[in-house]
mmCIF file with all atom_site columns, C-alpha atoms in Angstrom:
data_model
loop_
_atom_site.group_PDB
_atom_site.id
_atom_site.type_symbol
_atom_site.label_atom_id
_atom_site.label_alt_id
_atom_site.label_comp_id
_atom_site.label_asym_id
_atom_site.label_entity_id
_atom_site.label_seq_id
_atom_site.pdbx_PDB_ins_code
_atom_site.Cartn_x
_atom_site.Cartn_y
_atom_site.Cartn_z
_atom_site.occupancy
_atom_site.B_iso_or_equiv
_atom_site.pdbx_formal_charge
_atom_site.auth_seq_id
_atom_site.auth_comp_id
_atom_site.auth_asym_id
_atom_site.auth_atom_id
_atom_site.pdbx_PDB_model_num
ATOM 1   C CA . MET A 1 1   ? 40.647  22.939 105.755 1.00 79.00 ? 1205 MET A CA 1
ATOM 2   C CA . THR A 1 2   ? 40.897  21.341 102.277 1.00 84.00 ? 1206 THR A CA 1
ATOM 3   C CA . LYS A 1 3   ? 37.541  19.656 103.232 1.00 85.00 ? 1207 LYS A CA 1
ATOM 4   C CA . TRP A 1 4   ? 35.987  22.824 104.040 1.00 87.00 ? 1208 TRP A CA 1
ATOM 5   C CA . VAL A 1 5   ? 36.868  24.351 100.792 1.00 90.00 ? 1209 VAL A CA 1
ATOM 6   C CA . LEU A 1 6   ? 35.703  21.435 99.109  1.00 87.00 ? 1210 LEU A CA 1
ATOM 7   C CA . ASP A 1 7   ? 32.481  21.140 100.994 1.00 90.00 ? 1211 ASP A CA 1
ATOM 8   C CA . ALA A 1 8   ? 31.805  24.710 100.383 1.00 91.00 ? 1212 ALA A CA 1
ATOM 9   C CA . GLY A 1 9   ? 32.769  24.352 96.628  1.00 91.00 ? 1213 GLY A CA 1
ATOM 10  C CA . LEU A 1 10  ? 30.482  21.446 96.041  1.00 89.00 ? 1214 LEU A CA 1
ATOM 11  C CA . ALA A 1 11  ? 27.814  22.592 97.457  1.00 91.00 ? 1215 ALA A CA 1
ATOM 12  C CA . ILE A 1 12  ? 27.827  25.608 95.396  1.00 92.00 ? 1216 ILE A CA 1
ATOM 13  C CA . LEU A 1 13  ? 28.523  23.858 92.387  1.00 92.00 ? 1217 LEU A CA 1
ATOM 14  C CA . LEU A 1 14  ? 25.526  21.424 93.010  1.00 91.00 ? 1218 LEU A CA 1
ATOM 15  C CA . ALA A 1 15  ? 23.035  23.891 93.759  1.00 91.00 ? 1219 ALA A CA 1
ATOM 16  C CA . GLY A 1 16  ? 24.254  26.303 90.855  1.00 92.00 ? 1220 GLY A CA 1
ATOM 17  C CA . LEU A 1 17  ? 23.984  23.321 88.468  1.00 93.00 ? 1221 LEU A CA 1
ATOM 18  C CA . GLU A 1 18  ? 20.291  22.329 89.826  1.00 91.00 ? 1222 GLU A CA 1
ATOM 19  C CA . VAL A 1 19  ? 19.244  25.959 89.674  1.00 91.00 ? 1223 VAL A CA 1
ATOM 20  C CA . ALA A 1 20  ? 20.781  26.499 86.130  1.00 94.00 ? 1224 ALA A CA 1
ATOM 21  C CA . ALA A 1 21  ? 19.017  23.110 84.793  1.00 92.00 ? 1225 ALA A CA 1
ATOM 22  C CA . LEU A 1 22  ? 15.872  24.715 86.308  1.00 91.00 ? 1226 LEU A CA 1
ATOM 23  C CA . VAL A 1 23  ? 16.034  27.945 84.539  1.00 93.00 ? 1227 VAL A CA 1
ATOM 24  C CA . ALA A 1 24  ? 16.978  26.394 81.101  1.00 94.00 ? 1228 ALA A CA 1
ATOM 25  C CA . PHE A 1 25  ? 13.730  23.886 81.435  1.00 93.00 ? 1229 PHE A CA 1
ATOM 26  C CA . LEU A 1 26  ? 11.650  27.197 81.977  1.00 90.00 ? 1230 LEU A CA 1
ATOM 27  C CA . PHE A 1 27  ? 13.493  29.278 79.839  1.00 93.00 ? 1231 PHE A CA 1
ATOM 28  C CA . VAL A 1 28  ? 12.762  26.205 77.149  1.00 93.00 ? 1232 VAL A CA 1
ATOM 29  C CA . GLU A 1 29  ? 8.960   26.027 77.875  1.00 90.00 ? 1233 GLU A CA 1
ATOM 30  C CA . GLY A 1 30  ? 8.572   29.719 77.746  1.00 90.00 ? 1234 GLY A CA 1
ATOM 31  C CA . MET A 1 31  ? 9.809   29.360 73.744  1.00 91.00 ? 1235 MET A CA 1
ATOM 32  C CA . LYS A 1 32  ? 7.124   26.886 73.140  1.00 91.00 ? 1236 LYS A CA 1
ATOM 33  C CA . LYS A 1 33  ? 4.472   29.045 74.807  1.00 88.00 ? 1237 LYS A CA 1
ATOM 34  C CA . TRP A 1 34  ? 5.974   32.135 72.658  1.00 89.00 ? 1238 TRP A CA 1
ATOM 35  C CA . ALA A 1 35  ? 5.902   29.929 69.376  1.00 89.00 ? 1239 ALA A CA 1
ATOM 36  C CA . ALA A 1 36  ? 2.187   28.829 70.155  1.00 88.00 ? 1240 ALA A CA 1
ATOM 37  C CA . LYS A 1 37  ? 1.704   32.978 70.626  1.00 86.00 ? 1241 LYS A CA 1
ATOM 38  C CA . GLN A 1 38  ? 0.731   32.515 74.084  1.00 82.00 ? 1242 GLN A CA 1
ATOM 39  C CA . GLY A 1 39  ? -1.673  29.541 73.521  1.00 81.00 ? 1243 GLY A CA 1
ATOM 40  C CA . PRO A 1 40  ? -1.894  26.344 75.303  1.00 80.00 ? 1244 PRO A CA 1
ATOM 41  C CA . VAL A 1 41  ? 1.167   23.867 74.955  1.00 84.00 ? 1245 VAL A CA 1
ATOM 42  C CA . PRO A 1 42  ? 0.098   20.452 75.508  1.00 87.00 ? 1246 PRO A CA 1
ATOM 43  C CA . GLY A 1 43  ? 1.487   18.411 78.479  1.00 87.00 ? 1247 GLY A CA 1
ATOM 44  C CA . GLU A 1 44  ? 3.165   21.659 79.984  1.00 86.00 ? 1248 GLU A CA 1
ATOM 45  C CA . THR A 1 45  ? 1.741   21.097 83.628  1.00 87.00 ? 1249 THR A CA 1
ATOM 46  C CA . SER A 1 46  ? 2.913   17.538 83.383  1.00 89.00 ? 1250 SER A CA 1
ATOM 47  C CA . ARG A 1 47  ? 6.129   18.020 82.331  1.00 91.00 ? 1251 ARG A CA 1
ATOM 48  C CA . PHE A 1 48  ? 6.643   21.101 85.303  1.00 91.00 ? 1252 PHE A CA 1
ATOM 49  C CA . PHE A 1 49  ? 5.189   18.624 87.751  1.00 92.00 ? 1253 PHE A CA 1
ATOM 50  C CA . LEU A 1 50  ? 7.816   15.730 86.584  1.00 92.00 ? 1254 LEU A CA 1
ATOM 51  C CA . VAL A 1 51  ? 10.901  18.487 86.360  1.00 92.00 ? 1255 VAL A CA 1
ATOM 52  C CA . LEU A 1 52  ? 10.371  19.503 89.939  1.00 91.00 ? 1256 LEU A CA 1
ATOM 53  C CA . SER A 1 53  ? 9.441   15.926 91.409  1.00 92.00 ? 1257 SER A CA 1
ATOM 54  C CA . ALA A 1 54  ? 12.635  14.777 89.784  1.00 92.00 ? 1258 ALA A CA 1
ATOM 55  C CA . GLY A 1 55  ? 14.277  17.823 90.903  1.00 91.00 ? 1259 GLY A CA 1
ATOM 56  C CA . SER A 1 56  ? 13.697  17.402 94.630  1.00 92.00 ? 1260 SER A CA 1
ATOM 57  C CA . ALA A 1 57  ? 14.384  13.798 94.298  1.00 93.00 ? 1261 ALA A CA 1
ATOM 58  C CA . SER A 1 58  ? 17.742  14.375 93.115  1.00 92.00 ? 1262 SER A CA 1
ATOM 59  C CA . SER A 1 59  ? 18.507  16.758 95.406  1.00 92.00 ? 1263 SER A CA 1
ATOM 60  C CA . ALA A 1 60  ? 17.529  14.696 98.423  1.00 92.00 ? 1264 ALA A CA 1
ATOM 61  C CA . LEU A 1 61  ? 19.636  11.679 96.810  1.00 93.00 ? 1265 LEU A CA 1
ATOM 62  C CA . ILE A 1 62  ? 22.937  14.164 96.709  1.00 92.00 ? 1266 ILE A CA 1
ATOM 63  C CA . GLY A 1 63  ? 22.503  15.525 99.981  1.00 92.00 ? 1267 GLY A CA 1
ATOM 64  C CA . TYR A 1 64  ? 22.375  11.799 101.522 1.00 93.00 ? 1268 TYR A CA 1
ATOM 65  C CA . GLY A 1 65  ? 25.179  10.985 99.699  1.00 92.00 ? 1269 GLY A CA 1
ATOM 66  C CA . SER A 1 66  ? 26.938  14.181 100.849 1.00 91.00 ? 1270 SER A CA 1
ATOM 67  C CA . SER A 1 67  ? 25.581  13.307 104.350 1.00 92.00 ? 1271 SER A CA 1
ATOM 68  C CA . ARG A 1 68  ? 27.467  9.797  104.015 1.00 93.00 ? 1272 ARG A CA 1
ATOM 69  C CA . ALA A 1 69  ? 30.655  11.269 102.607 1.00 90.00 ? 1273 ALA A CA 1
ATOM 70  C CA . GLY A 1 70  ? 31.142  13.592 105.668 1.00 90.00 ? 1274 GLY A CA 1
ATOM 71  C CA . LEU A 1 71  ? 30.119  16.933 103.472 1.00 91.00 ? 1275 LEU A CA 1
ATOM 72  C CA . PRO A 1 72  ? 27.956  18.916 105.937 1.00 93.00 ? 1276 PRO A CA 1
ATOM 73  C CA . VAL A 1 73  ? 27.582  22.222 103.796 1.00 93.00 ? 1277 VAL A CA 1
ATOM 74  C CA . ALA A 1 74  ? 26.883  20.348 100.553 1.00 92.00 ? 1278 ALA A CA 1
ATOM 75  C CA . CYS A 1 75  ? 24.206  18.287 102.408 1.00 93.00 ? 1279 CYS A CA 1
ATOM 76  C CA . ALA A 1 76  ? 22.469  21.163 104.080 1.00 93.00 ? 1280 ALA A CA 1
ATOM 77  C CA . SER A 1 77  ? 22.390  23.054 100.842 1.00 93.00 ? 1281 SER A CA 1
ATOM 78  C CA . GLN A 1 78  ? 21.014  19.967 99.228  1.00 94.00 ? 1282 GLN A CA 1
ATOM 79  C CA . ALA A 1 79  ? 18.283  19.349 101.937 1.00 93.00 ? 1283 ALA A CA 1
ATOM 80  C CA . VAL A 1 80  ? 17.208  23.426 101.108 1.00 94.00 ? 1284 VAL A CA 1
ATOM 81  C CA . LEU A 1 81  ? 16.989  22.758 97.574  1.00 93.00 ? 1285 LEU A CA 1
ATOM 82  C CA . ALA A 1 82  ? 14.728  19.768 97.871  1.00 93.00 ? 1286 ALA A CA 1
ATOM 83  C CA . ALA A 1 83  ? 12.696  21.707 99.980  1.00 94.00 ? 1287 ALA A CA 1
ATOM 84  C CA . LEU A 1 84  ? 12.165  24.457 98.130  1.00 93.00 ? 1288 LEU A CA 1
ATOM 85  C CA . LEU A 1 85  ? 11.484  22.368 95.074  1.00 92.00 ? 1289 LEU A CA 1
ATOM 86  C CA . THR A 1 86  ? 8.811   20.380 97.074  1.00 94.00 ? 1290 THR A CA 1
ATOM 87  C CA . LEU A 1 87  ? 7.398   23.379 98.132  1.00 95.00 ? 1291 LEU A CA 1
ATOM 88  C CA . LEU A 1 88  ? 6.938   24.432 94.680  1.00 92.00 ? 1292 LEU A CA 1
ATOM 89  C CA . LEU A 1 89  ? 5.568   21.244 93.621  1.00 93.00 ? 1293 LEU A CA 1
ATOM 90  C CA . ILE A 1 90  ? 2.984   21.249 96.502  1.00 95.00 ? 1294 ILE A CA 1
ATOM 91  C CA . LEU A 1 91  ? 2.072   25.260 95.689  1.00 95.00 ? 1295 LEU A CA 1
ATOM 92  C CA . GLY A 1 92  ? 1.667   23.941 91.606  1.00 92.00 ? 1296 GLY A CA 1
ATOM 93  C CA . ALA A 1 93  ? -0.362  21.109 92.554  1.00 93.00 ? 1297 ALA A CA 1
ATOM 94  C CA . ALA A 1 94  ? -2.662  22.809 94.758  1.00 95.00 ? 1298 ALA A CA 1
ATOM 95  C CA . THR A 1 95  ? -2.990  25.527 91.883  1.00 94.00 ? 1299 THR A CA 1
ATOM 96  C CA . GLU A 1 96  ? -3.968  22.932 89.188  1.00 92.00 ? 1300 GLU A CA 1
ATOM 97  C CA . CYS A 1 97  ? -6.469  21.110 91.756  1.00 94.00 ? 1301 CYS A CA 1
ATOM 98  C CA . GLY A 1 98  ? -8.054  24.661 92.051  1.00 95.00 ? 1302 GLY A CA 1
ATOM 99  C CA . LYS A 1 99  ? -8.184  25.559 88.563  1.00 93.00 ? 1303 LYS A CA 1
ATOM 100 C CA . ARG A 1 100 ? -10.080 21.741 87.913  1.00 94.00 ? 1304 ARG A CA 1
ATOM 101 C CA . ILE A 1 101 ? -12.156 22.519 90.452  1.00 96.00 ? 1305 ILE A CA 1
ATOM 102 C CA . SER A 1 102 ? -13.521 25.506 89.440  1.00 96.00 ? 1306 SER A CA 1
ATOM 103 C CA . ARG A 1 103 ? -13.619 24.589 85.982  1.00 95.00 ? 1307 ARG A CA 1
ATOM 104 C CA . HIS A 1 104 ? -15.728 21.693 87.077  1.00 96.00 ? 1308 HIS A CA 1
ATOM 105 C CA . ARG A 1 105 ? -18.180 23.553 89.140  1.00 96.00 ? 1309 ARG A CA 1
ATOM 106 C CA . TYR A 1 106 ? -18.561 25.967 86.222  1.00 96.00 ? 1310 TYR A CA 1
ATOM 107 C CA . ARG A 1 107 ? -19.322 23.265 84.045  1.00 96.00 ? 1311 ARG A CA 1
ATOM 108 C CA . ARG A 1 108 ? -21.821 21.763 86.292  1.00 96.00 ? 1312 ARG A CA 1
ATOM 109 C CA . ARG A 1 109 ? -23.673 25.195 86.921  1.00 96.00 ? 1313 ARG A CA 1
ATOM 110 C CA . LEU A 1 110 ? -23.848 25.341 82.930  1.00 95.00 ? 1314 LEU A CA 1
ATOM 111 C CA . ARG A 1 111 ? -25.280 22.188 82.378  1.00 95.00 ? 1315 ARG A CA 1
ATOM 112 C CA . ARG A 1 112 ? -27.659 22.628 85.427  1.00 94.00 ? 1316 ARG A CA 1
ATOM 113 C CA . GLN A 1 113 ? -29.103 25.748 83.531  1.00 94.00 ? 1317 GLN A CA 1
ATOM 114 C CA . ARG A 1 114 ? -29.446 24.239 80.296  1.00 93.00 ? 1318 ARG A CA 1
ATOM 115 C CA . ARG A 1 115 ? -31.320 21.513 82.129  1.00 93.00 ? 1319 ARG A CA 1
ATOM 116 C CA . ARG A 1 116 ? -33.827 24.005 83.566  1.00 92.00 ? 1320 ARG A CA 1
ATOM 117 C CA . TRP A 1 117 ? -33.936 25.849 80.314  1.00 90.00 ? 1321 TRP A CA 1
ATOM 118 C CA . HIS A 1 118 ? -34.954 22.742 78.429  1.00 89.00 ? 1322 HIS A CA 1
ATOM 119 C CA . GLU A 1 119 ? -37.563 21.420 80.949  1.00 88.00 ? 1323 GLU A CA 1
ATOM 120 C CA . SER A 1 120 ? -39.008 24.986 80.878  1.00 87.00 ? 1324 SER A CA 1
ATOM 121 C CA . ARG A 1 121 ? -39.838 24.877 77.202  1.00 86.00 ? 1325 ARG A CA 1
ATOM 122 C CA . ARG A 1 122 ? -40.858 21.368 77.210  1.00 84.00 ? 1326 ARG A CA 1
ATOM 123 C CA . GLU A 1 123 ? -43.725 22.762 79.647  1.00 76.00 ? 1327 GLU A CA 1
ATOM 124 C CA . GLY A 1 124 ? -44.462 25.809 77.088  1.00 67.00 ? 1328 GLY A CA 1
ATOM 125 C CA . SER A 1 125 ? -43.555 28.696 79.256  1.00 58.00 ? 1329 SER A CA 1
ATOM 126 C CA . GLY A 1 126 ? -41.144 30.645 77.538  1.00 56.00 ? 1330 GLY A CA 1
ATOM 127 C CA . HIS A 1 127 ? -40.252 32.937 80.794  1.00 60.00 ? 1331 HIS A CA 1
ATOM 128 C CA . ALA A 1 128 ? -36.946 30.922 81.403  1.00 57.00 ? 1332 ALA A CA 1
ATOM 129 C CA . PRO A 1 129 ? -33.496 33.106 80.364  1.00 62.00 ? 1333 PRO A CA 1
ATOM 130 C CA . ALA A 1 130 ? -31.672 31.051 77.496  1.00 64.00 ? 1334 ALA A CA 1
ATOM 131 C CA . PRO A 1 131 ? -28.808 28.787 79.002  1.00 63.00 ? 1335 PRO A CA 1
ATOM 132 C CA . ALA A 1 132 ? -25.392 30.863 79.000  1.00 67.00 ? 1336 ALA A CA 1
ATOM 133 C CA . ARG A 1 133 ? -22.981 29.791 76.644  1.00 70.00 ? 1337 ARG A CA 1
ATOM 134 C CA . ARG A 1 134 ? -19.754 28.464 77.467  1.00 66.00 ? 1338 ARG A CA 1
ATOM 135 C CA . ARG A 1 135 ? -16.600 30.733 77.442  1.00 66.00 ? 1339 ARG A CA 1
ATOM 136 C CA . ARG A 1 136 ? -13.500 29.575 75.324  1.00 64.00 ? 1340 ARG A CA 1
ATOM 137 C CA . ARG A 1 137 ? -10.442 28.929 77.192  1.00 58.00 ? 1341 ARG A CA 1
#
């Protein structure tokens, strides 16, 4: 009986500590963004990925240790937490990758328009539209 109480208590405590650490990190990052007046904060994405990957790895290690100690509830809760953090990491990486691809395609389109405009100016025909201006982000 005491082993099950210890197992459940440890599962709740460890999961709560990891979630509290993630919430504290997100609060600090939000404060940095607020202090920058909603502007870009250098290294924000890399810090987010670092925290998610370290969190999922630590959850997996704690889960492995719990299974070796014979605490199945703590092991299961850490496995679920590691899976959720890994899912967040994958979704964040996919979003960042999509942003980079769209930014690359937009810049490539602008370069192509500018090249066409400059070539048309060399030929002497003034019928080509001026190249689009790059938006500030």
